[in-house]
Amino acid sequence: MPGVDVAVIGGGIVGCATAAFLAEGGASVLLAEREAIAAGASGRNSGVVQHPFDAALVDLYEESLEHYRTLGRGFTLPEDPVGLLLVSEEPTPAPDEFPELKPAFVGGAELRALEPALAEGLVAWRLETGRPVPPAAAAKAFALRAHEAGATLQVGQAAHPVVEGGRATGVTIDGAHHAAGAVVLAAGPWTPVESISPLWGVVVEVELPHPPRHTIEESGIDALTEGASGTLFSIVTAQGLSSVGSTFLTEKPDAQDWIPRILERAKRFVPALGEAKPRGLRACARPLSHDGRPLLGPIGIENLAIASGHGPWGVSLGPASARLVADGLLGLDVELPPELAASRV
Ligand SMILES: Cc1cc2nc3c(=O)[nH]c(=O)nc-3n(C[C@H](O)[C@H](O)[C@H](O)COP(=O)(O)OP(=O)(O)OC[C@H]3O[C@@H](n4cnc5c(N)ncnc54)[C@H](O)[C@@H]3O)c2cc1C
């Protein structure tokens, strides 16, 4: 049957990078995106390429940095990290699992000199990580690369995998069957597997006259990505625009409702945010897996692979995950770490 070698469902960072690596590896590729490239979290995130604080994910992060350094096509990775300040009102235990991040405790006048945008009375751990990038730039650049390598990008209609006789044979788009030798599910939180669920985030965009130099996060993200619902302050500034976040909610929020709540919490940490006028608002869902790590590769149905479940780290890890999945489908020798293999569910 005529068709493509691989159909990829989902045009976020993971699907676009998978399509690019597959097409550049010689496969014929159909990338199907139901709305727009980067319509999901890959276009609405906080925009920082950052260390994932999980030893099982560090190789993905390091490799993704390399992919970003050579990506081009409208995407520029800052050469040096701006530094991450993990702020709190009371001292927190040292985040010393990764000494390469050079954790340094700062408070009082030293902290105010290091980051004048911060309120008084806070303490922080400074970590050598955090490269701010415009939220959608990476996914769009990979989509362009896929297109340049010959992939067909079909945007505007949902695609669904077709499984016949225990194996994937293609996708349906608007009722039409498109044959494919393999199908990759990269639909973010909408990836149709039980072990992935949405964790909704709202981000308010503001323009501050003197934005923070660092990426700043309130301590405590672990609890919120392990099931508790809530909100945690963060701010990332790229190209003059600051993304202030964020919520961690299992139900889709009314984003407008969250603007005052996010800014109210944020001004406890960066007082200038009390006066800030929202310039934009983004809401999207993180694709969270049952154990917080990506689900990659075969999932027990012949010719069907998955590339999803990156939770709060998809921008930072997505390109390397995509490369692993693409190499597996291209028949290259791939060592998929068991803690990332989709077959673990
Ligand atoms: C508020 C917030 C802030 C974040 N900040 C950061 C950050 O600073 N750094 C970081 O590393 N990560 C961050 N993340 C996480 C990161 O954004 C995600 O992990 C990542 O974007 C997920 O990429 P994805 O390609 O798997 O999914 P998505 O970006 O969700 O892409 C999936 C795509 O699939 C499409 N789709 C769904 N169903 C279908 C279908 N049936 N047919 C066709 N297309 C379909 C959707 O329209 C969507 O475009 C943040 C997330 C949130 C919510």
Short mmCIF file of C-alpha atoms and ligand atoms in Angstrom, two decimals:
data_model
loop_
_atom_site.label_atom_id
_atom_site.label_comp_id
_atom_site.label_asym_id
_atom_site.label_seq_id
_atom_site.Cartn_x
_atom_site.Cartn_y
_atom_site.Cartn_z
CA MET A 1 0.00 0.00 0.00
CA PRO A 2 1.40 3.45 -0.78
CA GLY A 3 2.07 5.49 2.32
CA VAL A 4 4.87 6.88 4.44
CA ASP A 5 7.48 5.10 6.49
CA VAL A 6 6.39 6.87 9.70
CA ALA A 7 3.38 8.96 10.75
CA VAL A 8 3.96 11.17 13.79
CA ILE A 9 0.90 12.41 15.70
CA GLY A 10 1.46 15.74 17.46
CA GLY A 11 3.32 18.90 16.47
CA GLY A 12 4.87 19.88 19.79
CA ILE A 13 8.59 19.94 20.53
CA VAL A 14 8.71 16.14 20.78
CA GLY A 15 6.72 15.35 17.62
CA CYS A 16 8.48 18.02 15.53
CA ALA A 17 11.95 16.91 16.63
CA THR A 18 11.04 13.24 16.01
CA ALA A 19 9.81 14.11 12.51
CA ALA A 20 12.99 16.08 11.81
CA PHE A 21 15.35 13.29 12.91
CA LEU A 22 13.35 10.66 11.01
CA ALA A 23 13.24 12.67 7.79
CA GLU A 24 16.92 13.56 8.02
CA GLY A 25 17.63 9.85 8.55
CA GLY A 26 16.02 9.05 5.20
CA ALA A 27 12.47 8.10 6.24
CA SER A 28 9.38 9.43 4.52
CA VAL A 29 7.38 11.16 7.24
CA LEU A 30 3.89 12.53 7.78
CA LEU A 31 3.63 14.86 10.80
CA ALA A 32 -0.02 15.39 11.77
CA GLU A 33 -0.93 18.27 14.10
CA ARG A 34 -4.59 18.98 14.86
CA GLU A 35 -4.33 22.70 15.64
CA ALA A 36 -1.05 24.48 14.92
CA ILE A 37 2.63 23.72 15.40
CA ALA A 38 3.40 24.36 19.10
CA ALA A 39 -0.30 24.82 19.94
CA GLY A 40 0.13 22.89 23.21
CA ALA A 41 2.64 23.22 26.03
CA SER A 42 5.49 23.50 23.53
CA GLY A 43 4.26 26.98 22.60
CA ARG A 44 2.95 28.10 25.98
CA ASN A 45 5.57 27.03 28.49
CA SER A 46 7.75 29.21 30.70
CA GLY A 47 10.60 29.03 28.23
CA VAL A 48 13.64 27.80 30.05
CA VAL A 49 16.04 25.03 29.09
CA GLN A 50 17.01 23.79 32.51
CA HIS A 51 18.62 20.89 34.37
CA PRO A 52 15.88 18.36 35.35
CA PHE A 53 17.26 17.49 38.84
CA ASP A 54 16.82 13.76 38.18
CA ALA A 55 19.88 11.60 37.50
CA ALA A 56 17.86 9.43 35.09
CA LEU A 57 17.19 12.46 32.91
CA VAL A 58 20.56 14.20 32.89
CA ASP A 59 21.82 12.49 29.70
CA LEU A 60 18.67 13.58 27.85
CA TYR A 61 19.24 17.13 29.05
CA GLU A 62 22.92 17.23 28.07
CA GLU A 63 22.18 15.80 24.63
CA SER A 64 19.27 18.21 24.13
CA LEU A 65 21.61 21.15 24.82
CA GLU A 66 23.79 19.89 21.95
CA HIS A 67 20.78 19.67 19.61
CA TYR A 68 19.78 23.21 20.55
CA ARG A 69 23.26 24.60 19.98
CA THR A 70 23.09 23.58 16.32
CA LEU A 71 19.35 24.01 15.71
CA GLY A 72 19.29 27.53 14.21
CA ARG A 73 16.21 28.37 12.10
CA GLY A 74 15.11 31.17 14.42
CA PHE A 75 16.24 29.44 17.59
CA THR A 76 19.23 30.64 19.61
CA LEU A 77 20.36 28.92 22.78
CA PRO A 78 22.04 31.37 25.19
CA GLU A 79 25.66 30.31 25.49
CA ASP A 80 25.78 30.54 29.28
CA PRO A 81 23.08 29.82 31.83
CA VAL A 82 21.63 32.89 33.54
CA GLY A 83 21.47 30.97 36.83
CA LEU A 84 18.44 29.65 38.71
CA LEU A 85 17.48 31.07 42.09
CA LEU A 86 15.40 28.65 44.14
CA VAL A 87 13.83 31.11 46.58
CA SER A 88 11.98 30.63 49.85
CA GLU A 89 11.11 32.51 53.03
CA GLU A 90 12.93 29.96 55.24
CA PRO A 91 16.16 28.09 54.43
CA THR A 92 15.62 24.79 52.59
CA PRO A 93 17.95 21.76 52.42
CA ALA A 94 20.86 22.10 50.02
CA PRO A 95 20.04 20.89 46.48
CA ASP A 96 23.46 19.22 46.38
CA GLU A 97 22.77 16.08 44.35
CA PHE A 98 24.33 17.68 41.29
CA PRO A 99 27.57 19.42 42.33
CA GLU A 100 28.16 20.48 38.72
CA LEU A 101 25.36 23.04 39.29
CA LYS A 102 27.56 24.68 41.96
CA PRO A 103 24.80 25.22 44.55
CA ALA A 104 25.47 28.36 46.60
CA PHE A 105 23.33 29.60 49.48
CA VAL A 106 22.61 33.33 49.40
CA GLY A 107 20.58 35.62 51.62
CA GLY A 108 20.39 39.15 53.00
CA ALA A 109 22.37 41.90 51.32
CA GLU A 110 24.27 39.39 49.21
CA LEU A 111 21.04 38.14 47.63
CA ARG A 112 19.75 41.68 47.03
CA ALA A 113 23.01 42.57 45.29
CA LEU A 114 22.90 39.41 43.20
CA GLU A 115 19.24 39.85 42.23
CA PRO A 116 17.92 43.38 42.95
CA ALA A 117 14.41 42.46 41.69
CA LEU A 118 13.80 40.21 44.72
CA ALA A 119 11.88 41.23 47.85
CA GLU A 120 13.66 41.57 51.18
CA GLY A 121 13.67 38.74 53.70
CA LEU A 122 14.14 35.88 51.24
CA VAL A 123 16.85 33.26 50.99
CA ALA A 124 17.87 31.33 47.91
CA TRP A 125 19.96 28.57 46.47
CA ARG A 126 21.70 29.71 43.30
CA LEU A 127 22.30 26.96 40.74
CA GLU A 128 24.29 27.22 37.56
CA THR A 129 21.53 26.33 35.08
CA GLY A 130 18.70 27.99 33.14
CA ARG A 131 18.82 29.21 29.53
CA PRO A 132 15.73 31.30 28.69
CA VAL A 133 14.30 30.85 25.18
CA PRO A 134 11.06 32.12 23.58
CA PRO A 135 8.42 29.44 24.35
CA ALA A 136 7.53 28.26 20.83
CA ALA A 137 10.87 28.82 19.10
CA ALA A 138 12.29 25.31 19.47
CA ALA A 139 9.22 23.42 18.22
CA LYS A 140 8.86 25.75 15.25
CA ALA A 141 12.54 25.41 14.35
CA PHE A 142 12.33 21.59 14.44
CA ALA A 143 9.14 21.70 12.32
CA LEU A 144 10.99 23.78 9.74
CA ARG A 145 13.87 21.32 9.81
CA ALA A 146 11.48 18.39 9.29
CA HIS A 147 9.90 20.22 6.34
CA GLU A 148 13.31 21.00 4.82
CA ALA A 149 14.21 17.30 5.07
CA GLY A 150 11.10 16.33 3.12
CA ALA A 151 8.51 15.58 5.83
CA THR A 152 4.88 16.41 5.05
CA LEU A 153 3.33 18.60 7.74
CA GLN A 154 -0.44 18.23 7.86
CA VAL A 155 -1.91 20.83 10.21
CA GLY A 156 -5.52 21.48 11.19
CA GLN A 157 -7.10 18.07 11.79
CA ALA A 158 -6.76 15.44 14.47
CA ALA A 159 -5.08 12.15 13.58
CA HIS A 160 -5.75 8.80 15.19
CA PRO A 161 -3.63 5.67 15.06
CA VAL A 162 -5.05 2.69 13.17
CA VAL A 163 -4.29 -0.68 14.74
CA GLU A 164 -5.27 -3.77 12.74
CA GLY A 165 -4.45 -7.35 13.59
CA GLY A 166 -2.34 -6.27 16.55
CA ARG A 167 -0.15 -3.82 14.65
CA ALA A 168 -0.24 -0.16 13.66
CA THR A 169 -0.88 0.31 9.94
CA GLY A 170 -1.24 4.08 9.71
CA VAL A 171 -3.41 6.97 10.86
CA THR A 172 -6.83 8.32 10.05
CA ILE A 173 -7.22 12.03 9.42
CA ASP A 174 -10.71 13.35 8.79
CA GLY A 175 -11.93 9.83 8.08
CA ALA A 176 -9.22 9.07 5.51
CA HIS A 177 -6.72 6.29 6.13
CA HIS A 178 -3.07 7.17 5.60
CA ALA A 179 -0.90 4.07 5.52
CA ALA A 180 2.35 4.18 7.48
CA GLY A 181 4.99 1.59 8.29
CA ALA A 182 5.05 2.88 11.87
CA VAL A 183 3.19 5.41 14.01
CA VAL A 184 4.63 7.61 16.74
CA LEU A 185 2.27 8.97 19.40
CA ALA A 186 3.64 12.37 20.42
CA ALA A 187 0.37 14.11 21.30
CA GLY A 188 1.56 15.47 24.65
CA PRO A 189 -1.08 15.11 27.39
CA TRP A 190 -3.57 13.87 24.78
CA THR A 191 -1.39 10.85 23.96
CA PRO A 192 -3.88 7.99 24.21
CA VAL A 193 -2.22 5.90 26.92
CA GLU A 194 -3.51 5.58 30.47
CA SER A 195 -0.28 6.39 32.22
CA ILE A 196 -0.19 9.98 30.89
CA SER A 197 -2.38 12.68 32.38
CA PRO A 198 -2.55 16.48 32.03
CA LEU A 199 -1.16 18.83 34.66
CA TRP A 200 -2.39 22.30 33.73
CA GLY A 201 -0.23 25.38 33.95
CA VAL A 202 -1.14 29.04 33.57
CA VAL A 203 1.53 31.63 32.77
CA VAL A 204 1.05 35.42 32.76
CA GLU A 205 3.27 37.42 30.41
CA VAL A 206 4.49 40.83 31.62
CA GLU A 207 7.07 43.41 30.58
CA LEU A 208 9.04 44.78 33.54
CA PRO A 209 11.29 47.86 33.30
CA HIS A 210 13.95 45.97 35.29
CA PRO A 211 13.27 42.23 34.97
CA PRO A 212 15.20 39.75 37.12
CA ARG A 213 18.59 38.69 35.75
CA HIS A 214 18.05 35.12 36.89
CA THR A 215 15.38 32.53 36.34
CA ILE A 216 13.60 32.42 39.69
CA GLU A 217 11.50 29.61 41.14
CA GLU A 218 9.85 29.16 44.49
CA SER A 219 11.13 25.98 46.18
CA GLY A 220 8.79 23.00 46.19
CA ILE A 221 8.11 21.91 42.61
CA ASP A 222 8.62 18.24 43.53
CA ALA A 223 5.43 18.06 45.58
CA LEU A 224 3.40 19.63 42.77
CA THR A 225 4.62 17.27 40.07
CA GLU A 226 3.98 14.32 42.35
CA GLY A 227 0.23 14.76 42.49
CA ALA A 228 -0.59 17.75 44.73
CA SER A 229 -2.51 20.55 43.02
CA GLY A 230 -1.46 24.12 43.61
CA THR A 231 0.50 27.11 42.47
CA LEU A 232 4.15 27.97 42.71
CA PHE A 233 5.89 31.21 41.76
CA SER A 234 8.33 31.25 38.86
CA ILE A 235 9.64 33.89 36.48
CA VAL A 236 11.68 33.51 33.31
CA THR A 237 12.67 36.43 31.10
CA ALA A 238 13.52 35.95 27.43
CA GLN A 239 13.94 38.82 24.95
CA GLY A 240 12.51 41.38 27.38
CA LEU A 241 9.27 39.50 28.15
CA SER A 242 8.82 37.79 31.51
CA SER A 243 6.72 34.64 31.92
CA VAL A 244 5.27 34.53 35.42
CA GLY A 245 3.82 31.26 36.62
CA SER A 246 2.51 28.90 37.38
CA THR A 247 -0.26 26.54 38.37
CA PHE A 248 -0.11 22.76 38.67
CA LEU A 249 -3.74 21.66 38.30
CA THR A 250 -5.32 18.37 37.32
CA GLU A 251 -8.47 20.08 35.95
CA LYS A 252 -8.44 22.57 33.08
CA PRO A 253 -8.47 26.03 34.72
CA ASP A 254 -10.21 29.22 33.67
CA ALA A 255 -6.96 31.03 32.89
CA GLN A 256 -8.36 34.57 33.36
CA ASP A 257 -9.33 33.71 36.94
CA TRP A 258 -5.74 32.87 37.72
CA ILE A 259 -4.15 36.18 36.64
CA PRO A 260 -4.70 38.01 39.99
CA ARG A 261 -3.85 34.92 42.02
CA ILE A 262 -0.57 34.32 40.19
CA LEU A 263 0.50 37.98 40.36
CA GLU A 264 -0.53 38.28 44.01
CA ARG A 265 1.70 35.36 44.95
CA ALA A 266 4.47 36.58 42.63
CA LYS A 267 4.73 40.03 44.25
CA ARG A 268 5.76 38.40 47.54
CA PHE A 269 8.95 37.44 45.71
CA VAL A 270 9.35 40.17 43.07
CA PRO A 271 7.50 43.30 44.33
CA ALA A 272 7.51 44.98 40.89
CA LEU A 273 5.06 42.32 39.74
CA GLY A 274 2.40 43.96 41.94
CA GLU A 275 2.31 46.87 39.47
CA ALA A 276 2.77 44.83 36.30
CA LYS A 277 0.11 44.91 33.57
CA PRO A 278 -0.45 41.50 31.97
CA ARG A 279 0.64 41.51 28.31
CA GLY A 280 -0.48 37.97 27.57
CA LEU A 281 -1.83 34.83 29.14
CA ARG A 282 -1.01 31.21 28.35
CA ALA A 283 -2.61 28.02 29.62
CA CYS A 284 -1.57 24.54 28.67
CA ALA A 285 -1.13 21.06 30.07
CA ARG A 286 2.06 19.24 30.93
CA PRO A 287 2.04 15.61 29.77
CA LEU A 288 2.74 13.93 33.10
CA SER A 289 3.54 10.22 33.26
CA HIS A 290 2.83 7.96 36.26
CA ASP A 291 6.45 8.28 37.49
CA GLY A 292 7.31 11.73 36.13
CA ARG A 293 9.72 10.43 33.49
CA PRO A 294 9.27 10.29 29.70
CA LEU A 295 7.72 7.22 28.06
CA LEU A 296 9.74 6.42 24.96
CA GLY A 297 9.74 3.75 22.27
CA PRO A 298 7.63 0.63 21.65
CA ILE A 299 4.52 0.05 23.79
CA GLY A 300 3.68 -3.55 23.00
CA ILE A 301 1.82 -3.05 19.72
CA GLU A 302 3.88 -3.76 16.64
CA ASN A 303 4.94 -0.64 14.71
CA LEU A 304 3.59 1.70 17.38
CA ALA A 305 5.92 3.88 19.45
CA ILE A 306 5.36 6.59 21.99
CA ALA A 307 7.26 9.81 22.70
CA SER A 308 5.58 11.67 25.52
CA GLY A 309 5.32 12.09 29.29
CA HIS A 310 7.92 14.83 29.76
CA GLY A 311 5.90 16.65 32.42
CA PRO A 312 7.54 19.96 33.39
CA TRP A 313 10.72 19.24 31.39
CA GLY A 314 9.69 18.72 27.75
CA VAL A 315 11.53 21.72 26.35
CA SER A 316 14.69 20.75 28.21
CA LEU A 317 14.64 17.05 27.25
CA GLY A 318 12.42 16.72 24.17
CA PRO A 319 15.06 16.80 21.40
CA ALA A 320 17.13 13.95 22.87
CA SER A 321 14.00 11.86 23.54
CA ALA A 322 12.98 12.41 19.94
CA ARG A 323 16.39 11.34 18.70
CA LEU A 324 16.18 8.07 20.68
CA VAL A 325 12.71 7.24 19.32
CA ALA A 326 13.68 8.20 15.77
CA ASP A 327 16.87 6.14 15.84
CA GLY A 328 14.90 3.10 17.03
CA LEU A 329 12.49 3.45 14.10
CA LEU A 330 15.34 3.99 11.65
CA GLY A 331 16.72 0.63 12.74
CA LEU A 332 19.84 2.13 14.31
CA ASP A 333 21.47 0.58 17.32
CA VAL A 334 19.75 2.37 20.24
CA GLU A 335 20.17 1.79 23.91
CA LEU A 336 16.92 2.94 25.47
CA PRO A 337 17.48 3.26 29.24
CA PRO A 338 14.91 1.03 31.03
CA GLU A 339 13.76 3.95 33.21
CA LEU A 340 12.69 5.80 30.04
CA ALA A 341 11.32 2.87 28.03
CA ALA A 342 7.56 3.06 27.44
CA SER A 343 7.46 -0.72 27.93
CA ARG A 344 7.87 -0.14 31.72
CA VAL A 345 4.17 0.74 32.12
C1 LIG B 1 3.07 26.33 32.32
C2 LIG B 1 4.14 25.42 31.80
C3 LIG B 1 5.45 25.84 31.82
C4 LIG B 1 6.45 24.99 31.34
N1 LIG B 1 7.73 25.45 31.34
C5 LIG B 1 8.72 24.65 30.89
C6 LIG B 1 10.04 25.10 30.85
O1 LIG B 1 10.32 26.26 31.17
N2 LIG B 1 11.02 24.25 30.45
C7 LIG B 1 10.74 22.96 30.07
O2 LIG B 1 11.65 22.21 29.75
N3 LIG B 1 9.47 22.52 30.02
C8 LIG B 1 8.46 23.32 30.43
N4 LIG B 1 7.18 22.88 30.44
C9 LIG B 1 6.90 21.52 29.96
C10 LIG B 1 6.90 21.46 28.44
O3 LIG B 1 6.23 22.58 27.93
C11 LIG B 1 6.22 20.15 27.99
O4 LIG B 1 6.79 19.04 28.63
C12 LIG B 1 6.42 19.97 26.48
O5 LIG B 1 6.08 21.13 25.76
C13 LIG B 1 5.61 18.79 25.98
O6 LIG B 1 5.85 18.67 24.61
P1 LIG B 1 5.07 17.61 23.74
O7 LIG B 1 5.54 17.76 22.35
O8 LIG B 1 5.19 16.28 24.38
O9 LIG B 1 3.53 17.99 23.90
P2 LIG B 1 2.68 19.29 23.38
O10 LIG B 1 3.50 20.51 23.31
O11 LIG B 1 1.48 19.30 24.22
O12 LIG B 1 2.33 18.89 21.91
C14 LIG B 1 1.36 17.93 21.59
C15 LIG B 1 0.69 18.37 20.31
O13 LIG B 1 -0.17 17.31 19.87
C16 LIG B 1 -1.31 17.89 19.28
N5 LIG B 1 -2.34 16.86 19.28
C17 LIG B 1 -3.01 16.33 20.32
N6 LIG B 1 -3.85 15.36 19.91
C18 LIG B 1 -3.70 15.29 18.56
C19 LIG B 1 -4.29 14.46 17.56
N7 LIG B 1 -5.19 13.51 17.85
N8 LIG B 1 -3.91 14.64 16.28
C20 LIG B 1 -2.99 15.56 15.96
N9 LIG B 1 -2.39 16.37 16.87
C21 LIG B 1 -2.74 16.21 18.15
C22 LIG B 1 -1.61 19.10 20.15
O14 LIG B 1 -2.39 20.05 19.46
C23 LIG B 1 -0.19 19.59 20.47
O15 LIG B 1 0.24 20.59 19.55
C24 LIG B 1 6.14 23.70 30.87
C25 LIG B 1 4.82 23.29 30.82
C26 LIG B 1 3.82 24.14 31.27
C27 LIG B 1 2.40 23.69 31.20
#
